[in-house]
Amino acid sequence: MPGPGPDPDPVRVSEALQLVGVRKTYGAAGTTVTALDGVSLSLSAGTFTAIMGPSGSGKSTLLQCAAGLDRPDSGTIVVDGQPLAGRSEAQLTRFRRQRIGFVFQQYNLLPALTVLQNTVLPLELAGRRVDLARAREILGQVGLGNRLGNRPDQLSGGQRQRVAIARALLTEPSVIFADEPTGALDTRSAREILLLLREAVDVRGRTVVMVTHDPVAASHADTVLFLADGRIAGELPRPTADAVAERLTHLGDAVAAHDVAMEV
Ligand SMILES: Nc1ncnc2c1ncn2[C@@H]1O[C@H](COP(=O)(O)OP(=O)(O)O)[C@@H](O)[C@H]1O
Ligand SMILES: [Mg+2]
């Protein structure tokens, strides 16, 4: 089970993702913003975790640091038993390409490439063997078997996000990070994306960490972790949409109360 508390044993190989005391600040002295204020968490392999919290609470920073796209000021990040620290940019990039998938709200597909070309691009960039049959198979599984030659601007938002998920799945990463993957989608397309992420966990054994604002989206996860002011502010296992919405309300109260306390 994921646990937000500090972990006395920082490297457990069965854990897909561990953060211990992760801090991240932005800006120069005097105007410093603390985005992550000592975040510790531990997520077992084969789990689906949603991260929720108010705007500015550090959700995206958490994902960027955990995915090795940004570096924390201090603390430890361990992906698939491997610490991220102490690697050069090139080593970090190689590690990311082997072990990590990322799905963005705005899809991040290359407009000049076809669906199939976008999907195999990470393998090409990593210098790995490109198995086109496997790429076609995965694209078929996400419902795009007849769209292989289309370019992104010929697809709906939901279809573009399915390409992004196929692209993330093809590299067989240990952890897939998704930052508001349904944020730009209608309800029905959002549900299709959430079912694909759920299937990535249940059928393919991937570990998914998803930031979302939507209690219904979060209810597809095994556990919700709440962030407030750069800290883990709670955990909800087996979330229902109603329970998540309820918790978010109280989280808002807590943050508002904190802000008032800071002003007076
Ligand atoms: N590149 C950046 N430069 C300066 N401040 C940033 C940067 N990225 C994020 N922040 C700040 O860090 C805090 C957390 O941001 P973020 O992780 O994007 O929150 P969330 O995704 O929960 O909305 C916010 O106060 C935000 O303004
Ligand atoms: Mg964000």
PDB file of C-alpha atoms and ligand atoms in Angstrom:
ATOM      1  CA  MET A   1       0.000   0.000   0.000  1.00  0.00           C
ATOM      2  CA  PRO A   2       1.298   3.474  -0.707  1.00  0.00           C
ATOM      3  CA  GLY A   3       2.211   5.352   2.425  1.00  0.00           C
ATOM      4  CA  PRO A   4       2.818   9.063   2.722  1.00  0.00           C
ATOM      5  CA  GLY A   5       4.969   8.812   5.831  1.00  0.00           C
ATOM      6  CA  PRO A   6       8.755   8.881   5.943  1.00  0.00           C
ATOM      7  CA  ASP A   7      10.237   5.496   5.142  1.00  0.00           C
ATOM      8  CA  PRO A   8      12.995   4.264   7.458  1.00  0.00           C
ATOM      9  CA  ASP A   9      14.295   1.979   4.707  1.00  0.00           C
ATOM     10  CA  PRO A  10      14.869   4.226   1.686  1.00  0.00           C
ATOM     11  CA  VAL A  11      15.410   1.521  -0.950  1.00  0.00           C
ATOM     12  CA  ARG A  12      12.925  -1.312  -1.247  1.00  0.00           C
ATOM     13  CA  VAL A  13      13.148  -3.013  -4.587  1.00  0.00           C
ATOM     14  CA  SER A  14       9.469  -4.029  -4.694  1.00  0.00           C
ATOM     15  CA  GLU A  15       8.583  -0.344  -4.662  1.00  0.00           C
ATOM     16  CA  ALA A  16       8.180   1.251  -8.070  1.00  0.00           C
ATOM     17  CA  LEU A  17       8.619   4.759  -6.700  1.00  0.00           C
ATOM     18  CA  GLN A  18       9.977   6.135  -3.461  1.00  0.00           C
ATOM     19  CA  LEU A  19      10.467   9.726  -2.385  1.00  0.00           C
ATOM     20  CA  VAL A  20      12.129  10.566   0.895  1.00  0.00           C
ATOM     21  CA  GLY A  21      12.131  14.160   2.152  1.00  0.00           C
ATOM     22  CA  VAL A  22      11.980  15.708  -1.312  1.00  0.00           C
ATOM     23  CA  ARG A  23      12.249  19.501  -1.346  1.00  0.00           C
ATOM     24  CA  LYS A  24      12.100  21.784  -4.357  1.00  0.00           C
ATOM     25  CA  THR A  25      12.179  25.555  -4.421  1.00  0.00           C
ATOM     26  CA  TYR A  26      11.997  27.972  -7.327  1.00  0.00           C
ATOM     27  CA  GLY A  27      13.370  31.463  -7.674  1.00  0.00           C
ATOM     28  CA  ALA A  28      16.237  33.411  -6.181  1.00  0.00           C
ATOM     29  CA  ALA A  29      16.755  34.281  -2.520  1.00  0.00           C
ATOM     30  CA  GLY A  30      14.072  36.650  -1.253  1.00  0.00           C
ATOM     31  CA  THR A  31      11.482  35.503  -3.811  1.00  0.00           C
ATOM     32  CA  THR A  32      11.758  31.800  -3.173  1.00  0.00           C
ATOM     33  CA  VAL A  33       8.690  29.629  -3.714  1.00  0.00           C
ATOM     34  CA  THR A  34       8.716  26.282  -1.948  1.00  0.00           C
ATOM     35  CA  ALA A  35       6.972  23.928  -4.363  1.00  0.00           C
ATOM     36  CA  LEU A  36       7.751  20.692  -2.474  1.00  0.00           C
ATOM     37  CA  ASP A  37       8.335  20.913   1.258  1.00  0.00           C
ATOM     38  CA  GLY A  38       9.628  17.506   2.328  1.00  0.00           C
ATOM     39  CA  VAL A  39       7.537  14.975   0.411  1.00  0.00           C
ATOM     40  CA  SER A  40       7.932  11.299   1.273  1.00  0.00           C
ATOM     41  CA  LEU A  41       5.929   8.531  -0.314  1.00  0.00           C
ATOM     42  CA  SER A  42       6.291   4.929  -1.353  1.00  0.00           C
ATOM     43  CA  LEU A  43       4.298   3.302  -4.167  1.00  0.00           C
ATOM     44  CA  SER A  44       4.328  -0.430  -4.773  1.00  0.00           C
ATOM     45  CA  ALA A  45       4.763  -1.793  -8.273  1.00  0.00           C
ATOM     46  CA  GLY A  46       1.477  -2.483 -10.028  1.00  0.00           C
ATOM     47  CA  THR A  47      -0.521   0.241  -8.312  1.00  0.00           C
ATOM     48  CA  PHE A  48      -2.515   3.216  -9.603  1.00  0.00           C
ATOM     49  CA  THR A  49      -2.198   6.383  -7.509  1.00  0.00           C
ATOM     50  CA  ALA A  50      -3.958   9.700  -8.043  1.00  0.00           C
ATOM     51  CA  ILE A  51      -2.385  12.927  -6.779  1.00  0.00           C
ATOM     52  CA  MET A  52      -4.809  15.725  -5.947  1.00  0.00           C
ATOM     53  CA  GLY A  53      -4.599  19.132  -4.358  1.00  0.00           C
ATOM     54  CA  PRO A  54      -5.251  22.820  -4.938  1.00  0.00           C
ATOM     55  CA  SER A  55      -3.651  24.666  -7.827  1.00  0.00           C
ATOM     56  CA  GLY A  56      -0.067  25.508  -6.886  1.00  0.00           C
ATOM     57  CA  SER A  57       0.180  22.756  -4.264  1.00  0.00           C
ATOM     58  CA  GLY A  58       3.136  21.174  -6.065  1.00  0.00           C
ATOM     59  CA  LYS A  59       1.510  18.337  -8.034  1.00  0.00           C
ATOM     60  CA  SER A  60       3.276  19.006 -11.322  1.00  0.00           C
ATOM     61  CA  THR A  61       6.582  19.669  -9.575  1.00  0.00           C
ATOM     62  CA  LEU A  62       6.217  16.335  -7.793  1.00  0.00           C
ATOM     63  CA  LEU A  63       5.679  14.514 -11.086  1.00  0.00           C
ATOM     64  CA  GLN A  64       8.495  16.357 -12.862  1.00  0.00           C
ATOM     65  CA  CYS A  65      10.961  15.533 -10.083  1.00  0.00           C
ATOM     66  CA  ALA A  66       9.818  11.929  -9.710  1.00  0.00           C
ATOM     67  CA  ALA A  67      10.075  11.433 -13.466  1.00  0.00           C
ATOM     68  CA  GLY A  68      13.600  12.855 -13.594  1.00  0.00           C
ATOM     69  CA  LEU A  69      12.509  15.797 -15.742  1.00  0.00           C
ATOM     70  CA  ASP A  70      13.561  18.189 -12.986  1.00  0.00           C
ATOM     71  CA  ARG A  71      15.908  17.824 -10.026  1.00  0.00           C
ATOM     72  CA  PRO A  72      14.913  18.327  -6.386  1.00  0.00           C
ATOM     73  CA  ASP A  73      16.985  20.608  -4.112  1.00  0.00           C
ATOM     74  CA  SER A  74      17.279  17.797  -1.585  1.00  0.00           C
ATOM     75  CA  GLY A  75      15.822  14.439  -0.701  1.00  0.00           C
ATOM     76  CA  THR A  76      15.924  11.058  -2.382  1.00  0.00           C
ATOM     77  CA  ILE A  77      13.990   9.751  -5.381  1.00  0.00           C
ATOM     78  CA  VAL A  78      14.189   6.056  -6.218  1.00  0.00           C
ATOM     79  CA  VAL A  79      12.513   4.641  -9.327  1.00  0.00           C
ATOM     80  CA  ASP A  80      12.352   0.881  -9.698  1.00  0.00           C
ATOM     81  CA  GLY A  81      15.051   0.515  -7.015  1.00  0.00           C
ATOM     82  CA  GLN A  82      17.405   2.961  -8.751  1.00  0.00           C
ATOM     83  CA  PRO A  83      18.211   6.355  -7.183  1.00  0.00           C
ATOM     84  CA  LEU A  84      17.971   9.264  -9.633  1.00  0.00           C
ATOM     85  CA  ALA A  85      20.633  11.337  -7.888  1.00  0.00           C
ATOM     86  CA  GLY A  86      24.226  11.338  -9.018  1.00  0.00           C
ATOM     87  CA  ARG A  87      23.471  10.943 -12.716  1.00  0.00           C
ATOM     88  CA  SER A  88      24.557  13.273 -15.492  1.00  0.00           C
ATOM     89  CA  GLU A  89      21.866  14.760 -17.731  1.00  0.00           C
ATOM     90  CA  ALA A  90      22.666  12.166 -20.392  1.00  0.00           C
ATOM     91  CA  GLN A  91      22.454   9.318 -17.894  1.00  0.00           C
ATOM     92  CA  LEU A  92      19.197  10.681 -16.509  1.00  0.00           C
ATOM     93  CA  THR A  93      17.741  10.946 -20.003  1.00  0.00           C
ATOM     94  CA  ARG A  94      18.756   7.360 -20.779  1.00  0.00           C
ATOM     95  CA  PHE A  95      17.272   6.163 -17.498  1.00  0.00           C
ATOM     96  CA  ARG A  96      14.035   8.033 -18.199  1.00  0.00           C
ATOM     97  CA  ARG A  97      13.740   6.536 -21.657  1.00  0.00           C
ATOM     98  CA  GLN A  98      14.151   3.034 -20.258  1.00  0.00           C
ATOM     99  CA  ARG A  99      12.018   3.152 -17.145  1.00  0.00           C
ATOM    100  CA  ILE A 100       9.596   6.063 -17.272  1.00  0.00           C
ATOM    101  CA  GLY A 101       6.585   6.995 -19.366  1.00  0.00           C
ATOM    102  CA  PHE A 102       4.967  10.412 -19.293  1.00  0.00           C
ATOM    103  CA  VAL A 103       1.498  11.442 -20.452  1.00  0.00           C
ATOM    104  CA  PHE A 104       0.766  15.181 -20.588  1.00  0.00           C
ATOM    105  CA  GLN A 105      -2.505  17.100 -20.613  1.00  0.00           C
ATOM    106  CA  GLN A 106      -1.682  18.536 -24.047  1.00  0.00           C
ATOM    107  CA  TYR A 107      -0.581  15.168 -25.487  1.00  0.00           C
ATOM    108  CA  ASN A 108       2.882  16.383 -26.633  1.00  0.00           C
ATOM    109  CA  LEU A 109       2.724  14.612 -29.975  1.00  0.00           C
ATOM    110  CA  LEU A 110       4.900  15.793 -32.851  1.00  0.00           C
ATOM    111  CA  PRO A 111       2.525  17.302 -35.451  1.00  0.00           C
ATOM    112  CA  ALA A 112       4.613  16.294 -38.475  1.00  0.00           C
ATOM    113  CA  LEU A 113       4.723  12.616 -37.525  1.00  0.00           C
ATOM    114  CA  THR A 114       2.025   9.998 -38.023  1.00  0.00           C
ATOM    115  CA  VAL A 115       0.366   8.100 -35.191  1.00  0.00           C
ATOM    116  CA  LEU A 116       2.695   5.150 -35.747  1.00  0.00           C
ATOM    117  CA  GLN A 117       5.804   7.361 -35.985  1.00  0.00           C
ATOM    118  CA  ASN A 118       4.873   9.249 -32.804  1.00  0.00           C
ATOM    119  CA  THR A 119       4.362   5.973 -30.986  1.00  0.00           C
ATOM    120  CA  VAL A 120       7.758   4.487 -31.847  1.00  0.00           C
ATOM    121  CA  LEU A 121       9.701   7.747 -31.420  1.00  0.00           C
ATOM    122  CA  PRO A 122      10.807   7.126 -27.800  1.00  0.00           C
ATOM    123  CA  LEU A 123      12.235   3.746 -28.787  1.00  0.00           C
ATOM    124  CA  GLU A 124      14.098   5.352 -31.677  1.00  0.00           C
ATOM    125  CA  LEU A 125      15.432   8.119 -29.442  1.00  0.00           C
ATOM    126  CA  ALA A 126      16.587   5.513 -26.944  1.00  0.00           C
ATOM    127  CA  GLY A 127      18.346   3.578 -29.691  1.00  0.00           C
ATOM    128  CA  ARG A 128      16.211   0.555 -28.895  1.00  0.00           C
ATOM    129  CA  ARG A 129      14.925  -1.958 -31.410  1.00  0.00           C
ATOM    130  CA  VAL A 130      11.690  -0.726 -32.945  1.00  0.00           C
ATOM    131  CA  ASP A 131       9.152  -3.535 -33.100  1.00  0.00           C
ATOM    132  CA  LEU A 132       6.597  -2.145 -35.553  1.00  0.00           C
ATOM    133  CA  ALA A 133       4.323  -5.158 -35.175  1.00  0.00           C
ATOM    134  CA  ARG A 134       4.197  -4.573 -31.432  1.00  0.00           C
ATOM    135  CA  ALA A 135       3.528  -0.850 -31.956  1.00  0.00           C
ATOM    136  CA  ARG A 136       0.634  -1.677 -34.299  1.00  0.00           C
ATOM    137  CA  GLU A 137      -0.688  -4.187 -31.772  1.00  0.00           C
ATOM    138  CA  ILE A 138      -0.687  -1.646 -28.935  1.00  0.00           C
ATOM    139  CA  LEU A 139      -2.267   1.011 -31.160  1.00  0.00           C
ATOM    140  CA  GLY A 140      -4.940  -1.546 -32.025  1.00  0.00           C
ATOM    141  CA  GLN A 141      -5.519  -2.189 -28.331  1.00  0.00           C
ATOM    142  CA  VAL A 142      -6.107   1.519 -27.670  1.00  0.00           C
ATOM    143  CA  GLY A 143      -8.569   1.630 -30.577  1.00  0.00           C
ATOM    144  CA  LEU A 144      -6.376   3.330 -33.180  1.00  0.00           C
ATOM    145  CA  GLY A 145      -5.659   0.358 -35.448  1.00  0.00           C
ATOM    146  CA  ASN A 146      -7.172   2.191 -38.431  1.00  0.00           C
ATOM    147  CA  ARG A 147      -5.432   5.516 -37.686  1.00  0.00           C
ATOM    148  CA  LEU A 148      -1.771   4.537 -37.982  1.00  0.00           C
ATOM    149  CA  GLY A 149      -1.043   6.890 -40.882  1.00  0.00           C
ATOM    150  CA  ASN A 150      -2.969   9.890 -39.550  1.00  0.00           C
ATOM    151  CA  ARG A 151      -1.264  12.983 -38.199  1.00  0.00           C
ATOM    152  CA  PRO A 152      -2.278  14.369 -34.790  1.00  0.00           C
ATOM    153  CA  ASP A 153      -4.352  17.225 -36.287  1.00  0.00           C
ATOM    154  CA  GLN A 154      -6.579  14.601 -37.929  1.00  0.00           C
ATOM    155  CA  LEU A 155      -7.489  13.133 -34.534  1.00  0.00           C
ATOM    156  CA  SER A 156      -9.805  14.118 -31.691  1.00  0.00           C
ATOM    157  CA  GLY A 157      -8.367  15.017 -28.295  1.00  0.00           C
ATOM    158  CA  GLY A 158      -9.261  11.619 -26.907  1.00  0.00           C
ATOM    159  CA  GLN A 159      -7.583   9.875 -29.838  1.00  0.00           C
ATOM    160  CA  ARG A 160      -4.456  12.011 -29.431  1.00  0.00           C
ATOM    161  CA  GLN A 161      -4.259  11.069 -25.775  1.00  0.00           C
ATOM    162  CA  ARG A 162      -4.635   7.405 -26.729  1.00  0.00           C
ATOM    163  CA  VAL A 163      -1.589   7.816 -28.992  1.00  0.00           C
ATOM    164  CA  ALA A 164       0.292   9.307 -26.051  1.00  0.00           C
ATOM    165  CA  ILE A 165      -0.680   6.320 -23.904  1.00  0.00           C
ATOM    166  CA  ALA A 166       0.325   3.829 -26.590  1.00  0.00           C
ATOM    167  CA  ARG A 167       3.640   5.688 -26.867  1.00  0.00           C
ATOM    168  CA  ALA A 168       4.148   5.415 -23.111  1.00  0.00           C
ATOM    169  CA  LEU A 169       3.189   1.716 -23.036  1.00  0.00           C
ATOM    170  CA  LEU A 170       5.443   0.663 -25.914  1.00  0.00           C
ATOM    171  CA  THR A 171       8.651   1.328 -23.977  1.00  0.00           C
ATOM    172  CA  GLU A 172       7.344  -0.921 -21.160  1.00  0.00           C
ATOM    173  CA  PRO A 173       8.247   1.591 -18.437  1.00  0.00           C
ATOM    174  CA  SER A 174       8.226   0.803 -14.724  1.00  0.00           C
ATOM    175  CA  VAL A 175       6.259   3.934 -13.929  1.00  0.00           C
ATOM    176  CA  ILE A 176       3.883   5.978 -16.063  1.00  0.00           C
ATOM    177  CA  PHE A 177       3.372   9.550 -14.864  1.00  0.00           C
ATOM    178  CA  ALA A 178       0.299  11.354 -16.161  1.00  0.00           C
ATOM    179  CA  ASP A 179      -0.260  15.063 -15.436  1.00  0.00           C
ATOM    180  CA  GLU A 180      -3.972  15.869 -15.883  1.00  0.00           C
ATOM    181  CA  PRO A 181      -4.273  13.376 -18.761  1.00  0.00           C
ATOM    182  CA  THR A 182      -8.046  13.906 -18.969  1.00  0.00           C
ATOM    183  CA  GLY A 183      -7.983  17.651 -18.266  1.00  0.00           C
ATOM    184  CA  ALA A 184      -8.681  18.628 -21.872  1.00  0.00           C
ATOM    185  CA  LEU A 185     -11.156  15.848 -22.672  1.00  0.00           C
ATOM    186  CA  ASP A 186     -14.926  15.404 -22.642  1.00  0.00           C
ATOM    187  CA  THR A 187     -16.395  12.976 -20.128  1.00  0.00           C
ATOM    188  CA  ARG A 188     -16.589  10.017 -22.474  1.00  0.00           C
ATOM    189  CA  SER A 189     -13.044  10.365 -23.869  1.00  0.00           C
ATOM    190  CA  ALA A 190     -11.781  10.903 -20.336  1.00  0.00           C
ATOM    191  CA  ARG A 191     -13.356   7.644 -19.234  1.00  0.00           C
ATOM    192  CA  GLU A 192     -11.694   5.768 -22.120  1.00  0.00           C
ATOM    193  CA  ILE A 193      -8.299   7.165 -21.107  1.00  0.00           C
ATOM    194  CA  LEU A 194      -8.853   6.235 -17.452  1.00  0.00           C
ATOM    195  CA  LEU A 195      -9.810   2.690 -18.410  1.00  0.00           C
ATOM    196  CA  LEU A 196      -6.628   2.412 -20.478  1.00  0.00           C
ATOM    197  CA  LEU A 197      -4.524   3.571 -17.523  1.00  0.00           C
ATOM    198  CA  ARG A 198      -6.366   1.130 -15.254  1.00  0.00           C
ATOM    199  CA  GLU A 199      -5.676  -1.663 -17.750  1.00  0.00           C
ATOM    200  CA  ALA A 200      -1.994  -0.702 -17.900  1.00  0.00           C
ATOM    201  CA  VAL A 201      -1.890  -1.474 -14.182  1.00  0.00           C
ATOM    202  CA  ASP A 202      -4.192  -4.488 -13.991  1.00  0.00           C
ATOM    203  CA  VAL A 203      -3.197  -6.282 -17.191  1.00  0.00           C
ATOM    204  CA  ARG A 204       0.340  -5.069 -17.908  1.00  0.00           C
ATOM    205  CA  GLY A 205       1.539  -4.620 -14.328  1.00  0.00           C
ATOM    206  CA  ARG A 206       2.625  -1.018 -14.824  1.00  0.00           C
ATOM    207  CA  THR A 207       2.645   1.531 -12.012  1.00  0.00           C
ATOM    208  CA  VAL A 208       0.636   4.674 -12.757  1.00  0.00           C
ATOM    209  CA  VAL A 209       0.846   8.014 -10.952  1.00  0.00           C
ATOM    210  CA  MET A 210      -1.766  10.488 -12.181  1.00  0.00           C
ATOM    211  CA  VAL A 211      -2.392  14.103 -11.235  1.00  0.00           C
ATOM    212  CA  THR A 212      -6.038  15.098 -11.604  1.00  0.00           C
ATOM    213  CA  HIS A 213      -8.532  17.706 -10.436  1.00  0.00           C
ATOM    214  CA  ASP A 214     -11.470  15.405 -11.100  1.00  0.00           C
ATOM    215  CA  PRO A 215     -12.858  13.215  -8.290  1.00  0.00           C
ATOM    216  CA  VAL A 216     -14.365  10.832 -10.864  1.00  0.00           C
ATOM    217  CA  ALA A 217     -10.961  10.415 -12.535  1.00  0.00           C
ATOM    218  CA  ALA A 218      -9.340   9.880  -9.142  1.00  0.00           C
ATOM    219  CA  SER A 219     -11.892   7.167  -8.286  1.00  0.00           C
ATOM    220  CA  HIS A 220     -10.252   4.949 -10.943  1.00  0.00           C
ATOM    221  CA  ALA A 221      -7.064   4.852  -8.835  1.00  0.00           C
ATOM    222  CA  ASP A 222      -6.272   2.465  -5.971  1.00  0.00           C
ATOM    223  CA  THR A 223      -5.323   5.327  -3.679  1.00  0.00           C
ATOM    224  CA  VAL A 224      -5.497   9.112  -3.696  1.00  0.00           C
ATOM    225  CA  LEU A 225      -2.691  11.159  -2.166  1.00  0.00           C
ATOM    226  CA  PHE A 226      -3.587  14.752  -1.321  1.00  0.00           C
ATOM    227  CA  LEU A 227      -1.030  17.533  -1.558  1.00  0.00           C
ATOM    228  CA  ALA A 228      -1.367  20.941   0.097  1.00  0.00           C
ATOM    229  CA  ASP A 229       1.347  23.602   0.240  1.00  0.00           C
ATOM    230  CA  GLY A 230       3.949  21.180  -1.067  1.00  0.00           C
ATOM    231  CA  ARG A 231       3.280  18.521   1.552  1.00  0.00           C
ATOM    232  CA  ILE A 232       1.360  15.261   1.641  1.00  0.00           C
ATOM    233  CA  ALA A 233      -1.857  16.217   3.412  1.00  0.00           C
ATOM    234  CA  GLY A 234      -3.706  12.918   3.395  1.00  0.00           C
ATOM    235  CA  GLU A 235      -4.335   9.600   1.754  1.00  0.00           C
ATOM    236  CA  LEU A 236      -7.569   7.917   0.674  1.00  0.00           C
ATOM    237  CA  PRO A 237      -7.485   4.226  -0.221  1.00  0.00           C
ATOM    238  CA  ARG A 238     -10.205   2.706  -2.430  1.00  0.00           C
ATOM    239  CA  PRO A 239     -11.527   6.144  -3.329  1.00  0.00           C
ATOM    240  CA  THR A 240     -15.074   6.833  -4.452  1.00  0.00           C
ATOM    241  CA  ALA A 241     -15.759  10.065  -6.315  1.00  0.00           C
ATOM    242  CA  ASP A 242     -17.967  11.278  -3.459  1.00  0.00           C
ATOM    243  CA  ALA A 243     -15.364  10.546  -0.789  1.00  0.00           C
ATOM    244  CA  VAL A 244     -12.687  12.296  -2.852  1.00  0.00           C
ATOM    245  CA  ALA A 245     -14.861  15.377  -3.375  1.00  0.00           C
ATOM    246  CA  GLU A 246     -15.598  15.473   0.350  1.00  0.00           C
ATOM    247  CA  ARG A 247     -11.887  15.286   1.242  1.00  0.00           C
ATOM    248  CA  LEU A 248     -11.025  17.995  -1.289  1.00  0.00           C
ATOM    249  CA  THR A 249     -13.518  20.349   0.345  1.00  0.00           C
ATOM    250  CA  HIS A 250     -11.888  19.877   3.725  1.00  0.00           C
ATOM    251  CA  LEU A 251      -8.433  20.172   2.170  1.00  0.00           C
ATOM    252  CA  GLY A 252      -9.558  23.554   0.773  1.00  0.00           C
ATOM    253  CA  ASP A 253     -10.735  24.533   4.263  1.00  0.00           C
ATOM    254  CA  ALA A 254      -7.398  23.577   5.756  1.00  0.00           C
ATOM    255  CA  VAL A 255      -5.471  25.574   3.154  1.00  0.00           C
ATOM    256  CA  ALA A 256      -7.793  28.580   3.475  1.00  0.00           C
ATOM    257  CA  ALA A 257      -7.469  28.485   7.260  1.00  0.00           C
ATOM    258  CA  HIS A 258      -3.707  28.317   6.869  1.00  0.00           C
ATOM    259  CA  ASP A 259      -3.728  31.321   4.498  1.00  0.00           C
ATOM    260  CA  VAL A 260      -5.881  33.341   6.896  1.00  0.00           C
ATOM    261  CA  ALA A 261      -3.533  32.416   9.737  1.00  0.00           C
ATOM    262  CA  MET A 262      -0.611  33.647   7.621  1.00  0.00           C
ATOM    263  CA  GLU A 263      -2.327  36.973   6.895  1.00  0.00           C
ATOM    264  CA  VAL A 264      -3.280  37.883  10.480  1.00  0.00           C
TER     265      VAL A 264
HETATM  266  N1  LIG B   1       9.333  26.966 -13.210  1.00  0.00           N
HETATM  267  C1  LIG B   1       8.854  27.580 -12.114  1.00  0.00           C
HETATM  268  N2  LIG B   1       9.370  28.751 -11.681  1.00  0.00           N
HETATM  269  C2  LIG B   1       8.907  29.367 -10.588  1.00  0.00           C
HETATM  270  N3  LIG B   1       7.907  28.889  -9.815  1.00  0.00           N
HETATM  271  C3  LIG B   1       7.343  27.732 -10.190  1.00  0.00           C
HETATM  272  C4  LIG B   1       7.771  27.005 -11.356  1.00  0.00           C
HETATM  273  N4  LIG B   1       7.025  25.886 -11.459  1.00  0.00           N
HETATM  274  C5  LIG B   1       6.167  25.901 -10.420  1.00  0.00           C
HETATM  275  N5  LIG B   1       6.364  26.997  -9.649  1.00  0.00           N
HETATM  276  C6  LIG B   1       5.639  27.333  -8.423  1.00  0.00           C
HETATM  277  O1  LIG B   1       5.710  26.203  -7.548  1.00  0.00           O
HETATM  278  C7  LIG B   1       4.462  25.992  -6.916  1.00  0.00           C
HETATM  279  C8  LIG B   1       3.923  24.617  -7.269  1.00  0.00           C
HETATM  280  O2  LIG B   1       3.616  24.598  -8.668  1.00  0.00           O
HETATM  281  P1  LIG B   1       3.061  23.308  -9.410  1.00  0.00           P
HETATM  282  O3  LIG B   1       3.918  22.152  -9.067  1.00  0.00           O
HETATM  283  O4  LIG B   1       2.927  23.660 -10.855  1.00  0.00           O
HETATM  284  O5  LIG B   1       1.619  23.140  -8.721  1.00  0.00           O
HETATM  285  P2  LIG B   1       0.326  22.366  -9.237  1.00  0.00           P
HETATM  286  O6  LIG B   1       0.711  21.458 -10.357  1.00  0.00           O
HETATM  287  O7  LIG B   1      -0.186  21.658  -8.022  1.00  0.00           O
HETATM  288  O8  LIG B   1      -0.644  23.441  -9.673  1.00  0.00           O
HETATM  289  C9  LIG B   1       3.553  27.125  -7.355  1.00  0.00           C
HETATM  290  O9  LIG B   1       3.634  28.152  -6.393  1.00  0.00           O
HETATM  291  C10 LIG B   1       4.160  27.575  -8.658  1.00  0.00           C
HETATM  292  O10 LIG B   1       3.887  28.923  -8.899  1.00  0.00           O
HETATM  293 MG    MG B   2       0.053  21.305 -12.331  1.00  0.00          MG
END
